[in-house]
Amino acid sequence: AIKPIYRLPEGFEPATHQLKFVNPQDRAENITVLEVRAKGQDVLPPSVHPNGTPYTWQEEPQHRGDIPELPEQLKLLYQHW
């Protein structure tokens, strides 16, 4: 799965949070639309998944500045859901 990664804007310290779509016909079925992960929950290359598969970058950033900052629209969505 492709999961975008963003740098957090200065002073923005979110907690882990998920925005889910719940199927109105089957409330047990839901789909995560957006998930903001914080406090070290993700693994990044060169880590290895428990099944032995290494995590890889689709395009490896050369510098921290190469990672885009969280778009304002996603920040606002996170703050107001």
PDB file of N, CA, C and O in Angstrom:
ATOM      1  N   ALA A   1       0.843  -1.185   0.000  1.00  0.00           N
ATOM      2  CA  ALA A   1       0.000   0.000   0.000  1.00  0.00           C
ATOM      3  C   ALA A   1       0.883   1.241   0.000  1.00  0.00           C
ATOM      4  O   ALA A   1       1.916   1.274   0.642  1.00  0.00           O
ATOM      5  N   ILE A   2       0.431   2.246  -0.685  1.00  0.00           N
ATOM      6  CA  ILE A   2       1.142   3.520  -0.721  1.00  0.00           C
ATOM      7  C   ILE A   2       0.567   4.401   0.376  1.00  0.00           C
ATOM      8  O   ILE A   2      -0.640   4.608   0.453  1.00  0.00           O
ATOM      9  N   LYS A   3       1.453   4.903   1.228  1.00  0.00           N
ATOM     10  CA  LYS A   3       1.041   5.774   2.324  1.00  0.00           C
ATOM     11  C   LYS A   3       1.878   7.033   2.256  1.00  0.00           C
ATOM     12  O   LYS A   3       3.088   6.977   2.438  1.00  0.00           O
ATOM     13  N   PRO A   4       1.226   8.177   1.980  1.00  0.00           N
ATOM     14  CA  PRO A   4       2.012   9.415   1.924  1.00  0.00           C
ATOM     15  C   PRO A   4       2.531   9.784   3.305  1.00  0.00           C
ATOM     16  O   PRO A   4       1.920   9.470   4.332  1.00  0.00           O
ATOM     17  N   ILE A   5       3.661  10.442   3.322  1.00  0.00           N
ATOM     18  CA  ILE A   5       4.257  10.910   4.572  1.00  0.00           C
ATOM     19  C   ILE A   5       4.476  12.410   4.427  1.00  0.00           C
ATOM     20  O   ILE A   5       4.883  12.886   3.364  1.00  0.00           O
ATOM     21  N   TYR A   6       4.154  13.138   5.502  1.00  0.00           N
ATOM     22  CA  TYR A   6       4.306  14.586   5.494  1.00  0.00           C
ATOM     23  C   TYR A   6       5.066  15.037   6.737  1.00  0.00           C
ATOM     24  O   TYR A   6       4.959  14.419   7.792  1.00  0.00           O
ATOM     25  N   ARG A   7       5.778  16.132   6.607  1.00  0.00           N
ATOM     26  CA  ARG A   7       6.358  16.799   7.767  1.00  0.00           C
ATOM     27  C   ARG A   7       5.234  17.577   8.443  1.00  0.00           C
ATOM     28  O   ARG A   7       4.339  18.095   7.777  1.00  0.00           O
ATOM     29  N   LEU A   8       5.279  17.660   9.755  1.00  0.00           N
ATOM     30  CA  LEU A   8       4.270  18.429  10.470  1.00  0.00           C
ATOM     31  C   LEU A   8       4.666  19.893  10.512  1.00  0.00           C
ATOM     32  O   LEU A   8       5.846  20.220  10.687  1.00  0.00           O
ATOM     33  N   PRO A   9       3.681  20.787  10.360  1.00  0.00           N
ATOM     34  CA  PRO A   9       3.990  22.213  10.476  1.00  0.00           C
ATOM     35  C   PRO A   9       4.504  22.529  11.879  1.00  0.00           C
ATOM     36  O   PRO A   9       4.141  21.864  12.854  1.00  0.00           O
ATOM     37  N   GLU A  10       5.325  23.540  11.990  1.00  0.00           N
ATOM     38  CA  GLU A  10       5.881  23.969  13.275  1.00  0.00           C
ATOM     39  C   GLU A  10       4.755  24.214  14.273  1.00  0.00           C
ATOM     40  O   GLU A  10       3.770  24.874  13.970  1.00  0.00           O
ATOM     41  N   GLY A  11       4.868  23.602  15.453  1.00  0.00           N
ATOM     42  CA  GLY A  11       3.880  23.796  16.506  1.00  0.00           C
ATOM     43  C   GLY A  11       2.658  22.908  16.426  1.00  0.00           C
ATOM     44  O   GLY A  11       1.817  22.930  17.312  1.00  0.00           O
ATOM     45  N   PHE A  12       2.513  22.123  15.381  1.00  0.00           N
ATOM     46  CA  PHE A  12       1.357  21.227  15.219  1.00  0.00           C
ATOM     47  C   PHE A  12       1.751  19.852  15.728  1.00  0.00           C
ATOM     48  O   PHE A  12       2.613  19.201  15.165  1.00  0.00           O
ATOM     49  N   GLU A  13       1.145  19.434  16.839  1.00  0.00           N
ATOM     50  CA  GLU A  13       1.481  18.154  17.454  1.00  0.00           C
ATOM     51  C   GLU A  13       0.220  17.307  17.606  1.00  0.00           C
ATOM     52  O   GLU A  13      -0.396  17.276  18.676  1.00  0.00           O
ATOM     53  N   PRO A  14      -0.178  16.626  16.544  1.00  0.00           N
ATOM     54  CA  PRO A  14      -1.427  15.865  16.598  1.00  0.00           C
ATOM     55  C   PRO A  14      -1.275  14.553  17.360  1.00  0.00           C
ATOM     56  O   PRO A  14      -0.179  14.030  17.513  1.00  0.00           O
ATOM     57  N   ALA A  15      -2.384  14.054  17.834  1.00  0.00           N
ATOM     58  CA  ALA A  15      -2.442  12.699  18.370  1.00  0.00           C
ATOM     59  C   ALA A  15      -2.882  11.788  17.223  1.00  0.00           C
ATOM     60  O   ALA A  15      -3.404  12.257  16.217  1.00  0.00           O
ATOM     61  N   THR A  16      -2.664  10.510  17.364  1.00  0.00           N
ATOM     62  CA  THR A  16      -3.128   9.570  16.346  1.00  0.00           C
ATOM     63  C   THR A  16      -4.652   9.635  16.289  1.00  0.00           C
ATOM     64  O   THR A  16      -5.319   9.633  17.321  1.00  0.00           O
ATOM     65  N   HIS A  17      -5.183   9.728  15.062  1.00  0.00           N
ATOM     66  CA  HIS A  17      -6.625   9.864  14.893  1.00  0.00           C
ATOM     67  C   HIS A  17      -7.017   9.331  13.520  1.00  0.00           C
ATOM     68  O   HIS A  17      -6.271   9.485  12.562  1.00  0.00           O
ATOM     69  N   GLN A  18      -8.202   8.718  13.442  1.00  0.00           N
ATOM     70  CA  GLN A  18      -8.695   8.177  12.170  1.00  0.00           C
ATOM     71  C   GLN A  18     -10.033   8.806  11.815  1.00  0.00           C
ATOM     72  O   GLN A  18     -10.882   8.996  12.677  1.00  0.00           O
ATOM     73  N   LEU A  19     -10.211   9.113  10.541  1.00  0.00           N
ATOM     74  CA  LEU A  19     -11.488   9.529   9.995  1.00  0.00           C
ATOM     75  C   LEU A  19     -12.005   8.325   9.224  1.00  0.00           C
ATOM     76  O   LEU A  19     -11.343   7.848   8.300  1.00  0.00           O
ATOM     77  N   LYS A  20     -13.169   7.805   9.637  1.00  0.00           N
ATOM     78  CA  LYS A  20     -13.690   6.586   9.017  1.00  0.00           C
ATOM     79  C   LYS A  20     -15.040   6.843   8.377  1.00  0.00           C
ATOM     80  O   LYS A  20     -15.850   7.613   8.890  1.00  0.00           O
ATOM     81  N   PHE A  21     -15.274   6.176   7.255  1.00  0.00           N
ATOM     82  CA  PHE A  21     -16.585   6.136   6.623  1.00  0.00           C
ATOM     83  C   PHE A  21     -17.263   4.871   7.121  1.00  0.00           C
ATOM     84  O   PHE A  21     -16.712   3.779   7.003  1.00  0.00           O
ATOM     85  N   VAL A  22     -18.445   5.024   7.703  1.00  0.00           N
ATOM     86  CA  VAL A  22     -19.192   3.870   8.199  1.00  0.00           C
ATOM     87  C   VAL A  22     -20.319   3.579   7.216  1.00  0.00           C
ATOM     88  O   VAL A  22     -21.088   4.467   6.858  1.00  0.00           O
ATOM     89  N   ASN A  23     -20.413   2.323   6.787  1.00  0.00           N
ATOM     90  CA  ASN A  23     -21.459   1.898   5.865  1.00  0.00           C
ATOM     91  C   ASN A  23     -22.799   1.961   6.590  1.00  0.00           C
ATOM     92  O   ASN A  23     -23.004   1.270   7.579  1.00  0.00           O
ATOM     93  N   PRO A  24     -23.764   2.791   6.121  1.00  0.00           N
ATOM     94  CA  PRO A  24     -25.041   2.916   6.821  1.00  0.00           C
ATOM     95  C   PRO A  24     -25.866   1.624   6.823  1.00  0.00           C
ATOM     96  O   PRO A  24     -26.684   1.416   7.705  1.00  0.00           O
ATOM     97  N   GLN A  25     -25.650   0.730   5.841  1.00  0.00           N
ATOM     98  CA  GLN A  25     -26.369  -0.538   5.793  1.00  0.00           C
ATOM     99  C   GLN A  25     -25.740  -1.600   6.697  1.00  0.00           C
ATOM    100  O   GLN A  25     -26.400  -2.558   7.073  1.00  0.00           O
ATOM    101  N   ASP A  26     -24.462  -1.442   7.008  1.00  0.00           N
ATOM    102  CA  ASP A  26     -23.764  -2.410   7.860  1.00  0.00           C
ATOM    103  C   ASP A  26     -22.779  -1.633   8.732  1.00  0.00           C
ATOM    104  O   ASP A  26     -21.642  -1.416   8.355  1.00  0.00           O
ATOM    105  N   ARG A  27     -23.227  -1.199   9.907  1.00  0.00           N
ATOM    106  CA  ARG A  27     -22.416  -0.331  10.761  1.00  0.00           C
ATOM    107  C   ARG A  27     -21.117  -0.990  11.215  1.00  0.00           C
ATOM    108  O   ARG A  27     -20.201  -0.314  11.668  1.00  0.00           O
ATOM    109  N   ALA A  28     -21.018  -2.315  11.094  1.00  0.00           N
ATOM    110  CA  ALA A  28     -19.771  -2.993  11.452  1.00  0.00           C
ATOM    111  C   ALA A  28     -18.709  -2.801  10.377  1.00  0.00           C
ATOM    112  O   ALA A  28     -17.522  -3.003  10.624  1.00  0.00           O
ATOM    113  N   GLU A  29     -19.133  -2.416   9.176  1.00  0.00           N
ATOM    114  CA  GLU A  29     -18.199  -2.203   8.061  1.00  0.00           C
ATOM    115  C   GLU A  29     -17.799  -0.732   8.017  1.00  0.00           C
ATOM    116  O   GLU A  29     -18.640   0.150   7.959  1.00  0.00           O
ATOM    117  N   ASN A  30     -16.505  -0.483   8.065  1.00  0.00           N
ATOM    118  CA  ASN A  30     -16.038   0.889   7.945  1.00  0.00           C
ATOM    119  C   ASN A  30     -14.714   0.913   7.194  1.00  0.00           C
ATOM    120  O   ASN A  30     -13.993  -0.069   7.152  1.00  0.00           O
ATOM    121  N   ILE A  31     -14.459   2.053   6.602  1.00  0.00           N
ATOM    122  CA  ILE A  31     -13.248   2.238   5.797  1.00  0.00           C
ATOM    123  C   ILE A  31     -12.522   3.464   6.333  1.00  0.00           C
ATOM    124  O   ILE A  31     -13.125   4.525   6.503  1.00  0.00           O
ATOM    125  N   THR A  32     -11.229   3.329   6.613  1.00  0.00           N
ATOM    126  CA  THR A  32     -10.440   4.474   7.045  1.00  0.00           C
ATOM    127  C   THR A  32     -10.181   5.358   5.833  1.00  0.00           C
ATOM    128  O   THR A  32      -9.619   4.923   4.840  1.00  0.00           O
ATOM    129  N   VAL A  33     -10.644   6.608   5.917  1.00  0.00           N
ATOM    130  CA  VAL A  33     -10.485   7.571   4.828  1.00  0.00           C
ATOM    131  C   VAL A  33      -9.184   8.343   4.998  1.00  0.00           C
ATOM    132  O   VAL A  33      -8.454   8.586   4.045  1.00  0.00           O
ATOM    133  N   LEU A  34      -8.896   8.737   6.238  1.00  0.00           N
ATOM    134  CA  LEU A  34      -7.673   9.474   6.539  1.00  0.00           C
ATOM    135  C   LEU A  34      -7.221   9.064   7.925  1.00  0.00           C
ATOM    136  O   LEU A  34      -8.037   8.956   8.840  1.00  0.00           O
ATOM    137  N   GLU A  35      -5.933   8.817   8.064  1.00  0.00           N
ATOM    138  CA  GLU A  35      -5.389   8.492   9.375  1.00  0.00           C
ATOM    139  C   GLU A  35      -4.143   9.330   9.592  1.00  0.00           C
ATOM    140  O   GLU A  35      -3.231   9.315   8.771  1.00  0.00           O
ATOM    141  N   VAL A  36      -4.156  10.072  10.676  1.00  0.00           N
ATOM    142  CA  VAL A  36      -2.973  10.827  11.070  1.00  0.00           C
ATOM    143  C   VAL A  36      -2.314  10.013  12.175  1.00  0.00           C
ATOM    144  O   VAL A  36      -2.938   9.708  13.183  1.00  0.00           O
ATOM    145  N   ARG A  37      -1.076   9.630  11.954  1.00  0.00           N
ATOM    146  CA  ARG A  37      -0.338   8.854  12.947  1.00  0.00           C
ATOM    147  C   ARG A  37       0.715   9.745  13.575  1.00  0.00           C
ATOM    148  O   ARG A  37       1.369  10.517  12.899  1.00  0.00           O
ATOM    149  N   ALA A  38       0.854   9.591  14.861  1.00  0.00           N
ATOM    150  CA  ALA A  38       1.810  10.424  15.583  1.00  0.00           C
ATOM    151  C   ALA A  38       2.447   9.599  16.688  1.00  0.00           C
ATOM    152  O   ALA A  38       2.027   8.486  16.966  1.00  0.00           O
ATOM    153  N   LYS A  39       3.457  10.161  17.284  1.00  0.00           N
ATOM    154  CA  LYS A  39       4.134   9.528  18.417  1.00  0.00           C
ATOM    155  C   LYS A  39       4.830   8.223  18.036  1.00  0.00           C
ATOM    156  O   LYS A  39       4.818   7.261  18.769  1.00  0.00           O
ATOM    157  N   GLY A  40       5.404   8.145  16.834  1.00  0.00           N
ATOM    158  CA  GLY A  40       6.258   7.027  16.462  1.00  0.00           C
ATOM    159  C   GLY A  40       5.567   5.717  16.131  1.00  0.00           C
ATOM    160  O   GLY A  40       6.100   4.656  16.404  1.00  0.00           O
ATOM    161  N   GLN A  41       4.398   5.758  15.530  1.00  0.00           N
ATOM    162  CA  GLN A  41       3.684   4.521  15.234  1.00  0.00           C
ATOM    163  C   GLN A  41       4.033   3.906  13.887  1.00  0.00           C
ATOM    164  O   GLN A  41       3.673   2.773  13.639  1.00  0.00           O
ATOM    165  N   ASP A  42       4.658   4.617  13.019  1.00  0.00           N
ATOM    166  CA  ASP A  42       4.981   4.073  11.698  1.00  0.00           C
ATOM    167  C   ASP A  42       6.414   3.592  11.638  1.00  0.00           C
ATOM    168  O   ASP A  42       7.261   4.028  12.397  1.00  0.00           O
ATOM    169  N   VAL A  43       6.657   2.683  10.725  1.00  0.00           N
ATOM    170  CA  VAL A  43       8.017   2.213  10.460  1.00  0.00           C
ATOM    171  C   VAL A  43       8.414   2.707   9.079  1.00  0.00           C
ATOM    172  O   VAL A  43       7.611   2.749   8.182  1.00  0.00           O
ATOM    173  N   LEU A  44       9.658   3.093   8.943  1.00  0.00           N
ATOM    174  CA  LEU A  44      10.159   3.620   7.683  1.00  0.00           C
ATOM    175  C   LEU A  44      11.345   2.787   7.230  1.00  0.00           C
ATOM    176  O   LEU A  44      11.996   2.114   8.025  1.00  0.00           O
ATOM    177  N   PRO A  45      11.628   2.825   5.928  1.00  0.00           N
ATOM    178  CA  PRO A  45      12.810   2.123   5.440  1.00  0.00           C
ATOM    179  C   PRO A  45      14.043   2.586   6.197  1.00  0.00           C
ATOM    180  O   PRO A  45      14.111   3.753   6.593  1.00  0.00           O
ATOM    181  N   PRO A  46      14.956   1.729   6.455  1.00  0.00           N
ATOM    182  CA  PRO A  46      15.143   0.361   5.971  1.00  0.00           C
ATOM    183  C   PRO A  46      14.579  -0.709   6.899  1.00  0.00           C
ATOM    184  O   PRO A  46      15.089  -1.826   6.949  1.00  0.00           O
ATOM    185  N   SER A  47      13.509  -0.420   7.652  1.00  0.00           N
ATOM    186  CA  SER A  47      12.917  -1.418   8.540  1.00  0.00           C
ATOM    187  C   SER A  47      12.410  -2.621   7.751  1.00  0.00           C
ATOM    188  O   SER A  47      12.177  -2.549   6.545  1.00  0.00           O
ATOM    189  N   VAL A  48      12.217  -3.723   8.461  1.00  0.00           N
ATOM    190  CA  VAL A  48      11.740  -4.959   7.835  1.00  0.00           C
ATOM    191  C   VAL A  48      10.425  -5.369   8.497  1.00  0.00           C
ATOM    192  O   VAL A  48      10.314  -5.388   9.721  1.00  0.00           O
ATOM    193  N   HIS A  49       9.436  -5.670   7.670  1.00  0.00           N
ATOM    194  CA  HIS A  49       8.132  -6.141   8.145  1.00  0.00           C
ATOM    195  C   HIS A  49       8.328  -7.496   8.823  1.00  0.00           C
ATOM    196  O   HIS A  49       9.249  -8.240   8.468  1.00  0.00           O
ATOM    197  N   PRO A  50       7.478  -7.855   9.802  1.00  0.00           N
ATOM    198  CA  PRO A  50       7.615  -9.164  10.459  1.00  0.00           C
ATOM    199  C   PRO A  50       7.613 -10.359   9.501  1.00  0.00           C
ATOM    200  O   PRO A  50       8.175 -11.402   9.794  1.00  0.00           O
ATOM    201  N   ASN A  51       7.014 -10.185   8.299  1.00  0.00           N
ATOM    202  CA  ASN A  51       7.016 -11.293   7.331  1.00  0.00           C
ATOM    203  C   ASN A  51       8.324 -11.381   6.546  1.00  0.00           C
ATOM    204  O   ASN A  51       8.483 -12.247   5.686  1.00  0.00           O
ATOM    205  N   GLY A  52       9.279 -10.475   6.851  1.00  0.00           N
ATOM    206  CA  GLY A  52      10.591 -10.527   6.200  1.00  0.00           C
ATOM    207  C   GLY A  52      10.756  -9.578   5.031  1.00  0.00           C
ATOM    208  O   GLY A  52      11.854  -9.402   4.516  1.00  0.00           O
ATOM    209  N   THR A  53       9.676  -8.942   4.580  1.00  0.00           N
ATOM    210  CA  THR A  53       9.732  -8.021   3.454  1.00  0.00           C
ATOM    211  C   THR A  53      10.244  -6.660   3.920  1.00  0.00           C
ATOM    212  O   THR A  53       9.698  -6.091   4.862  1.00  0.00           O
ATOM    213  N   PRO A  54      11.282  -6.127   3.275  1.00  0.00           N
ATOM    214  CA  PRO A  54      11.772  -4.808   3.688  1.00  0.00           C
ATOM    215  C   PRO A  54      10.829  -3.699   3.227  1.00  0.00           C
ATOM    216  O   PRO A  54      10.220  -3.789   2.157  1.00  0.00           O
ATOM    217  N   TYR A  55      10.673  -2.681   4.057  1.00  0.00           N
ATOM    218  CA  TYR A  55       9.936  -1.489   3.655  1.00  0.00           C
ATOM    219  C   TYR A  55      10.829  -0.713   2.696  1.00  0.00           C
ATOM    220  O   TYR A  55      12.045  -0.646   2.876  1.00  0.00           O
ATOM    221  N   THR A  56      10.236  -0.130   1.670  1.00  0.00           N
ATOM    222  CA  THR A  56      11.002   0.646   0.690  1.00  0.00           C
ATOM    223  C   THR A  56      10.307   1.978   0.435  1.00  0.00           C
ATOM    224  O   THR A  56       9.106   2.124   0.649  1.00  0.00           O
ATOM    225  N   TRP A  57      11.088   2.945  -0.020  1.00  0.00           N
ATOM    226  CA  TRP A  57      10.540   4.232  -0.435  1.00  0.00           C
ATOM    227  C   TRP A  57      10.087   4.108  -1.879  1.00  0.00           C
ATOM    228  O   TRP A  57      10.752   3.452  -2.684  1.00  0.00           O
ATOM    229  N   GLN A  58       8.995   4.756  -2.244  1.00  0.00           N
ATOM    230  CA  GLN A  58       8.646   4.864  -3.651  1.00  0.00           C
ATOM    231  C   GLN A  58       9.621   5.838  -4.301  1.00  0.00           C
ATOM    232  O   GLN A  58      10.121   5.601  -5.388  1.00  0.00           O
ATOM    233  N   GLU A  59       9.883   6.949  -3.615  1.00  0.00           N
ATOM    234  CA  GLU A  59      10.923   7.904  -4.014  1.00  0.00           C
ATOM    235  C   GLU A  59      11.621   8.338  -2.733  1.00  0.00           C
ATOM    236  O   GLU A  59      11.052   9.067  -1.926  1.00  0.00           O
ATOM    237  N   GLU A  60      12.833   7.890  -2.526  1.00  0.00           N
ATOM    238  CA  GLU A  60      13.541   8.170  -1.276  1.00  0.00           C
ATOM    239  C   GLU A  60      13.937   9.633  -1.172  1.00  0.00           C
ATOM    240  O   GLU A  60      14.609  10.173  -2.050  1.00  0.00           O
ATOM    241  N   PRO A  61      13.511  10.311  -0.092  1.00  0.00           N
ATOM    242  CA  PRO A  61      13.927  11.707   0.082  1.00  0.00           C
ATOM    243  C   PRO A  61      15.407  11.773   0.437  1.00  0.00           C
ATOM    244  O   PRO A  61      15.909  10.943   1.183  1.00  0.00           O
ATOM    245  N   GLN A  62      16.098  12.746  -0.110  1.00  0.00           N
ATOM    246  CA  GLN A  62      17.522  12.906   0.183  1.00  0.00           C
ATOM    247  C   GLN A  62      17.750  13.772   1.413  1.00  0.00           C
ATOM    248  O   GLN A  62      18.754  13.653   2.089  1.00  0.00           O
ATOM    249  N   HIS A  63      16.776  14.650   1.703  1.00  0.00           N
ATOM    250  CA  HIS A  63      16.877  15.560   2.839  1.00  0.00           C
ATOM    251  C   HIS A  63      15.500  15.677   3.472  1.00  0.00           C
ATOM    252  O   HIS A  63      14.478  15.480   2.815  1.00  0.00           O
ATOM    253  N   ARG A  64      15.474  16.031   4.759  1.00  0.00           N
ATOM    254  CA  ARG A  64      14.198  16.209   5.453  1.00  0.00           C
ATOM    255  C   ARG A  64      13.306  17.200   4.706  1.00  0.00           C
ATOM    256  O   ARG A  64      12.099  17.039   4.621  1.00  0.00           O
ATOM    257  N   GLY A  65      13.910  18.224   4.141  1.00  0.00           N
ATOM    258  CA  GLY A  65      13.162  19.238   3.397  1.00  0.00           C
ATOM    259  C   GLY A  65      12.499  18.701   2.142  1.00  0.00           C
ATOM    260  O   GLY A  65      11.620  19.353   1.579  1.00  0.00           O
ATOM    261  N   ASP A  66      12.922  17.519   1.674  1.00  0.00           N
ATOM    262  CA  ASP A  66      12.294  16.903   0.499  1.00  0.00           C
ATOM    263  C   ASP A  66      10.926  16.319   0.833  1.00  0.00           C
ATOM    264  O   ASP A  66      10.140  16.027  -0.062  1.00  0.00           O
ATOM    265  N   ILE A  67      10.655  16.106   2.126  1.00  0.00           N
ATOM    266  CA  ILE A  67       9.354  15.568   2.535  1.00  0.00           C
ATOM    267  C   ILE A  67       8.392  16.744   2.619  1.00  0.00           C
ATOM    268  O   ILE A  67       8.641  17.714   3.337  1.00  0.00           O
ATOM    269  N   PRO A  68       7.274  16.689   1.879  1.00  0.00           N
ATOM    270  CA  PRO A  68       6.370  17.844   1.874  1.00  0.00           C
ATOM    271  C   PRO A  68       5.701  18.055   3.225  1.00  0.00           C
ATOM    272  O   PRO A  68       5.487  17.111   3.986  1.00  0.00           O
ATOM    273  N   GLU A  69       5.381  19.308   3.507  1.00  0.00           N
ATOM    274  CA  GLU A  69       4.675  19.634   4.736  1.00  0.00           C
ATOM    275  C   GLU A  69       3.207  19.225   4.583  1.00  0.00           C
ATOM    276  O   GLU A  69       2.647  19.256   3.486  1.00  0.00           O
ATOM    277  N   LEU A  70       2.591  18.835   5.699  1.00  0.00           N
ATOM    278  CA  LEU A  70       1.181  18.463   5.710  1.00  0.00           C
ATOM    279  C   LEU A  70       0.359  19.580   5.084  1.00  0.00           C
ATOM    280  O   LEU A  70       0.447  20.736   5.518  1.00  0.00           O
ATOM    281  N   PRO A  71      -0.429  19.269   4.031  1.00  0.00           N
ATOM    282  CA  PRO A  71      -1.234  20.315   3.396  1.00  0.00           C
ATOM    283  C   PRO A  71      -2.234  20.931   4.383  1.00  0.00           C
ATOM    284  O   PRO A  71      -2.781  20.238   5.243  1.00  0.00           O
ATOM    285  N   GLU A  72      -2.437  22.210   4.253  1.00  0.00           N
ATOM    286  CA  GLU A  72      -3.346  22.936   5.144  1.00  0.00           C
ATOM    287  C   GLU A  72      -4.742  22.309   5.154  1.00  0.00           C
ATOM    288  O   GLU A  72      -5.382  22.224   6.198  1.00  0.00           O
ATOM    289  N   GLN A  73      -5.218  21.820   4.000  1.00  0.00           N
ATOM    290  CA  GLN A  73      -6.548  21.213   3.934  1.00  0.00           C
ATOM    291  C   GLN A  73      -6.635  19.968   4.823  1.00  0.00           C
ATOM    292  O   GLN A  73      -7.645  19.732   5.476  1.00  0.00           O
ATOM    293  N   LEU A  74      -5.572  19.150   4.848  1.00  0.00           N
ATOM    294  CA  LEU A  74      -5.574  17.958   5.697  1.00  0.00           C
ATOM    295  C   LEU A  74      -5.457  18.343   7.167  1.00  0.00           C
ATOM    296  O   LEU A  74      -6.066  17.710   8.035  1.00  0.00           O
ATOM    297  N   LYS A  75      -4.686  19.379   7.456  1.00  0.00           N
ATOM    298  CA  LYS A  75      -4.574  19.860   8.836  1.00  0.00           C
ATOM    299  C   LYS A  75      -5.948  20.318   9.326  1.00  0.00           C
ATOM    300  O   LYS A  75      -6.379  19.977  10.436  1.00  0.00           O
ATOM    301  N   LEU A  76      -6.661  21.085   8.508  1.00  0.00           N
ATOM    302  CA  LEU A  76      -7.994  21.565   8.892  1.00  0.00           C
ATOM    303  C   LEU A  76      -8.978  20.405   9.041  1.00  0.00           C
ATOM    304  O   LEU A  76      -9.775  20.386   9.983  1.00  0.00           O
ATOM    305  N   LEU A  77      -8.905  19.445   8.151  1.00  0.00           N
ATOM    306  CA  LEU A  77      -9.768  18.265   8.254  1.00  0.00           C
ATOM    307  C   LEU A  77      -9.513  17.551   9.571  1.00  0.00           C
ATOM    308  O   LEU A  77     -10.443  17.199  10.306  1.00  0.00           O
ATOM    309  N   TYR A  78      -8.250  17.347   9.910  1.00  0.00           N
ATOM    310  CA  TYR A  78      -7.883  16.696  11.172  1.00  0.00           C
ATOM    311  C   TYR A  78      -8.439  17.488  12.362  1.00  0.00           C
ATOM    312  O   TYR A  78      -8.988  16.910  13.302  1.00  0.00           O
ATOM    313  N   GLN A  79      -8.299  18.786  12.338  1.00  0.00           N
ATOM    314  CA  GLN A  79      -8.687  19.619  13.474  1.00  0.00           C
ATOM    315  C   GLN A  79     -10.200  19.705  13.675  1.00  0.00           C
ATOM    316  O   GLN A  79     -10.663  19.979  14.767  1.00  0.00           O
ATOM    317  N   HIS A  80     -10.976  19.462  12.607  1.00  0.00           N
ATOM    318  CA  HIS A  80     -12.424  19.702  12.680  1.00  0.00           C
ATOM    319  C   HIS A  80     -13.292  18.460  12.474  1.00  0.00           C
ATOM    320  O   HIS A  80     -14.499  18.601  12.341  1.00  0.00           O
ATOM    321  N   TRP A  81     -12.696  17.263  12.434  1.00  0.00           N
ATOM    322  CA  TRP A  81     -13.600  16.111  12.296  1.00  0.00           C
ATOM    323  C   TRP A  81     -14.019  15.601  13.633  1.00  0.00           C
ATOM    324  O   TRP A  81     -13.504  15.867  14.655  1.00  0.00           O
TER     325      TRP A  81
END
